[in-house]
Amino acid sequence: MYASLVDNLVVKRGYVQYPTRFPKQVKTSVLFDYILFPINCVFYNQLTKDSRIIQCLLKVLYFSIPMTIAELWLEKNTRLIKYKNG
């Protein structure tokens, strides 16, 4: 739910655009907002449930770096994501 609210705001302001969407009526990324991001959050919570704050912050890198690399690759090689400057 949180991801879809933030994504909706970012799309309305024009920072991100999804040229290829499913379904076409929705302007956000349904796959990321309702499947990939929640699953990622569950994995992160399970990985850090017994960790201290420094360990949690370091484990964030395990999730954020691969997601960033994947998004950069998707932006350059597909028409799924289009970032605008701003």
Coordinates of N, CA and C in Angstrom, one line a residue:
M1 N 0.8 -1.2 0.0 CA 0.0 0.0 0.0 C 0.9 1.3 0.0
Y2 N 1.9 1.3 0.9 CA 2.8 2.4 0.9 C 3.5 2.7 -0.4
A3 N 3.9 1.6 -1.0 CA 4.7 1.8 -2.3 C 3.8 2.4 -3.4
S4 N 2.5 1.9 -3.4 CA 1.6 2.5 -4.4 C 1.3 3.9 -4.2
L5 N 1.2 4.3 -2.9 CA 0.9 5.8 -2.6 C 2.1 6.6 -3.1
V6 N 3.3 6.2 -2.7 CA 4.5 7.0 -3.1 C 4.7 7.0 -4.6
D7 N 4.5 5.8 -5.2 CA 4.6 5.7 -6.7 C 3.6 6.5 -7.4
N8 N 2.4 6.6 -6.9 CA 1.3 7.4 -7.5 C 1.7 8.9 -7.5
L9 N 2.3 9.3 -6.3 CA 2.7 10.7 -6.2 C 3.8 11.0 -7.2
V10 N 4.8 10.1 -7.3 CA 6.0 10.4 -8.1 C 5.5 10.4 -9.6
V11 N 4.6 9.5 -10.0 CA 4.1 9.5 -11.4 C 3.3 10.8 -11.7
K12 N 2.5 11.2 -10.7 CA 1.7 12.4 -11.0 C 2.6 13.7 -11.1
R13 N 3.7 13.7 -10.4 CA 4.6 14.8 -10.5 C 5.5 14.7 -11.7
G14 N 5.5 13.6 -12.4 CA 6.3 13.5 -13.6 C 7.7 13.0 -13.5
Y15 N 8.1 12.5 -12.3 CA 9.5 12.1 -12.1 C 9.8 10.7 -12.8
V16 N 8.7 9.9 -12.8 CA 8.8 8.5 -13.3 C 7.7 8.3 -14.3
Q17 N 8.0 7.6 -15.4 CA 6.9 7.2 -16.3 C 7.1 5.7 -16.6
Y18 N 6.0 5.0 -16.8 CA 6.0 3.6 -17.1 C 5.3 3.5 -18.5
P19 N 6.1 3.5 -19.6 CA 5.5 3.4 -20.9 C 4.8 2.1 -21.2
T20 N 5.2 1.0 -20.6 CA 4.6 -0.3 -20.8 C 4.0 -0.6 -19.4
R21 N 2.6 -0.7 -19.4 CA 2.0 -1.0 -18.1 C 1.0 -2.1 -18.3
F22 N 0.7 -2.8 -17.2 CA -0.4 -3.8 -17.2 C -1.1 -3.7 -15.9
P23 N -2.3 -3.4 -15.9 CA -3.2 -3.1 -17.0 C -3.0 -1.6 -17.5
K24 N -3.4 -1.3 -18.7 CA -3.1 0.0 -19.3 C -3.8 1.1 -18.5
Q25 N -4.9 0.9 -17.8 CA -5.6 2.0 -17.2 C -4.8 2.5 -15.9
V26 N -3.9 1.7 -15.4 CA -3.2 2.1 -14.2 C -1.9 2.8 -14.6
K27 N -1.6 3.9 -14.0 CA -0.4 4.6 -14.4 C 0.9 4.2 -13.6
T28 N 0.7 3.4 -12.6 CA 1.9 3.0 -11.8 C 2.3 1.6 -12.2
S29 N 3.3 1.1 -11.5 CA 3.8 -0.3 -11.8 C 3.2 -1.2 -10.8
V30 N 2.2 -2.0 -11.2 CA 1.4 -2.9 -10.4 C 2.4 -4.0 -9.9
L31 N 3.2 -4.5 -10.8 CA 4.1 -5.6 -10.5 C 5.0 -5.3 -9.4
F32 N 5.6 -4.1 -9.4 CA 6.5 -3.7 -8.4 C 5.8 -3.3 -7.1
D33 N 4.7 -2.5 -7.2 CA 4.0 -2.0 -6.0 C 3.3 -3.1 -5.2
Y34 N 2.8 -4.1 -5.9 CA 2.0 -5.0 -5.1 C 2.6 -6.4 -5.0
I35 N 3.7 -6.7 -5.7 CA 4.3 -8.0 -5.6 C 5.8 -7.9 -5.2
L36 N 6.6 -7.3 -6.0 CA 8.0 -7.3 -5.7 C 8.4 -6.5 -4.5
F37 N 7.9 -5.3 -4.3 CA 8.3 -4.5 -3.1 C 7.8 -5.2 -1.8
P38 N 6.5 -5.6 -1.7 CA 6.1 -6.3 -0.5 C 6.9 -7.6 -0.2
I39 N 7.3 -8.4 -1.2 CA 8.1 -9.6 -0.9 C 9.5 -9.2 -0.5
N40 N 10.0 -8.1 -1.1 CA 11.3 -7.6 -0.7 C 11.3 -7.1 0.8
C41 N 10.2 -6.5 1.2 CA 10.1 -6.0 2.6 C 10.0 -7.2 3.6
V42 N 9.3 -8.2 3.2 CA 9.2 -9.4 4.1 C 10.6 -10.1 4.2
F43 N 11.3 -10.2 3.1 CA 12.7 -10.8 3.2 C 13.6 -9.9 4.1
Y44 N 13.5 -8.6 3.9 CA 14.3 -7.7 4.7 C 14.0 -7.8 6.2
N45 N 12.7 -7.8 6.5 CA 12.2 -8.0 7.9 C 12.7 -9.3 8.5
Q46 N 12.6 -10.3 7.8 CA 13.1 -11.6 8.3 C 14.6 -11.7 8.5
L47 N 15.3 -11.0 7.6 CA 16.8 -11.0 7.7 C 17.3 -10.1 8.9
T48 N 16.5 -9.1 9.2 CA 17.0 -8.2 10.2 C 16.3 -8.3 11.6
K49 N 15.4 -9.2 11.7 CA 14.6 -9.3 13.0 C 15.4 -9.4 14.2
D50 N 16.6 -10.0 14.2 CA 17.4 -10.1 15.4 C 18.7 -9.3 15.3
S51 N 18.7 -8.4 14.4 CA 20.0 -7.6 14.2 C 19.9 -6.3 14.9
R52 N 21.1 -5.8 15.2 CA 21.3 -4.4 15.8 C 21.1 -3.4 14.6
I53 N 21.1 -2.1 15.0 CA 20.8 -1.0 14.1 C 21.9 -0.9 13.0
I54 N 23.2 -1.1 13.3 CA 24.2 -1.0 12.4 C 24.1 -2.2 11.4
Q55 N 23.9 -3.3 11.9 CA 23.7 -4.5 11.0 C 22.5 -4.3 10.1
C56 N 21.4 -3.7 10.6 CA 20.2 -3.5 9.7 C 20.6 -2.5 8.6
L57 N 21.3 -1.5 9.0 CA 21.7 -0.5 7.9 C 22.6 -1.1 6.9
L58 N 23.5 -2.0 7.3 CA 24.4 -2.7 6.3 C 23.6 -3.6 5.5
K59 N 22.6 -4.3 6.0 CA 21.8 -5.2 5.3 C 20.9 -4.6 4.3
V60 N 20.6 -3.3 4.5 CA 19.8 -2.5 3.5 C 20.6 -2.5 2.2
L61 N 21.9 -2.5 2.2 CA 22.7 -2.5 1.0 C 22.4 -3.8 0.2
Y62 N 22.2 -4.9 0.9 CA 21.9 -6.2 0.2 C 20.7 -6.1 -0.7
F63 N 19.8 -5.2 -0.3 CA 18.5 -5.1 -1.1 C 18.5 -3.9 -2.0
S64 N 19.1 -2.8 -1.6 CA 19.0 -1.6 -2.4 C 20.0 -1.6 -3.6
I65 N 21.2 -2.1 -3.4 CA 22.1 -2.2 -4.5 C 21.6 -3.0 -5.7
P66 N 21.2 -4.3 -5.5 CA 20.7 -5.1 -6.6 C 19.4 -4.4 -7.2
M67 N 18.5 -3.8 -6.4 CA 17.4 -3.2 -7.0 C 17.7 -2.0 -7.9
T68 N 18.7 -1.2 -7.4 CA 19.2 -0.1 -8.2 C 19.8 -0.5 -9.5
I69 N 20.6 -1.5 -9.5 CA 21.3 -2.1 -10.7 C 20.2 -2.6 -11.6
A70 N 19.2 -3.3 -11.1 CA 18.1 -3.9 -11.9 C 17.3 -2.7 -12.6
E71 N 17.0 -1.7 -11.8 CA 16.3 -0.6 -12.4 C 17.0 0.2 -13.4
L72 N 18.3 0.3 -13.2 CA 19.2 1.0 -14.2 C 19.2 0.2 -15.5
W73 N 19.4 -1.1 -15.4 CA 19.4 -2.0 -16.5 C 18.0 -2.0 -17.3
L74 N 16.9 -2.0 -16.5 CA 15.6 -2.0 -17.1 C 15.4 -0.7 -17.8
E75 N 15.9 0.4 -17.3 CA 15.7 1.8 -17.9 C 16.4 1.8 -19.2
K76 N 17.6 1.3 -19.3 CA 18.4 1.4 -20.5 C 18.1 0.4 -21.5
N77 N 17.6 -0.8 -21.2 CA 17.4 -1.9 -22.1 C 15.9 -2.2 -22.4
T78 N 15.0 -1.6 -21.7 CA 13.6 -1.9 -22.0 C 12.8 -0.6 -21.9
R79 N 11.5 -0.8 -22.2 CA 10.6 0.4 -22.1 C 9.7 0.3 -20.9
L80 N 10.2 -0.3 -19.8 CA 9.4 -0.5 -18.6 C 9.4 0.7 -17.7
I81 N 10.6 1.4 -17.6 CA 10.7 2.5 -16.7 C 11.4 3.7 -17.5
K82 N 10.9 4.9 -17.3 CA 11.5 6.1 -17.9 C 11.6 7.1 -16.8
Y83 N 12.8 7.5 -16.4 CA 13.0 8.5 -15.4 C 13.2 9.9 -16.0
K84 N 12.7 10.9 -15.4 CA 12.8 12.3 -15.9 C 13.6 13.0 -14.9
N85 N 14.4 14.0 -15.4 CA 15.2 14.8 -14.4 C 14.3 15.6 -13.6
G86 N 14.7 15.8 -12.3 CA 14.0 16.7 -11.5 C 14.2 16.5 -10.0

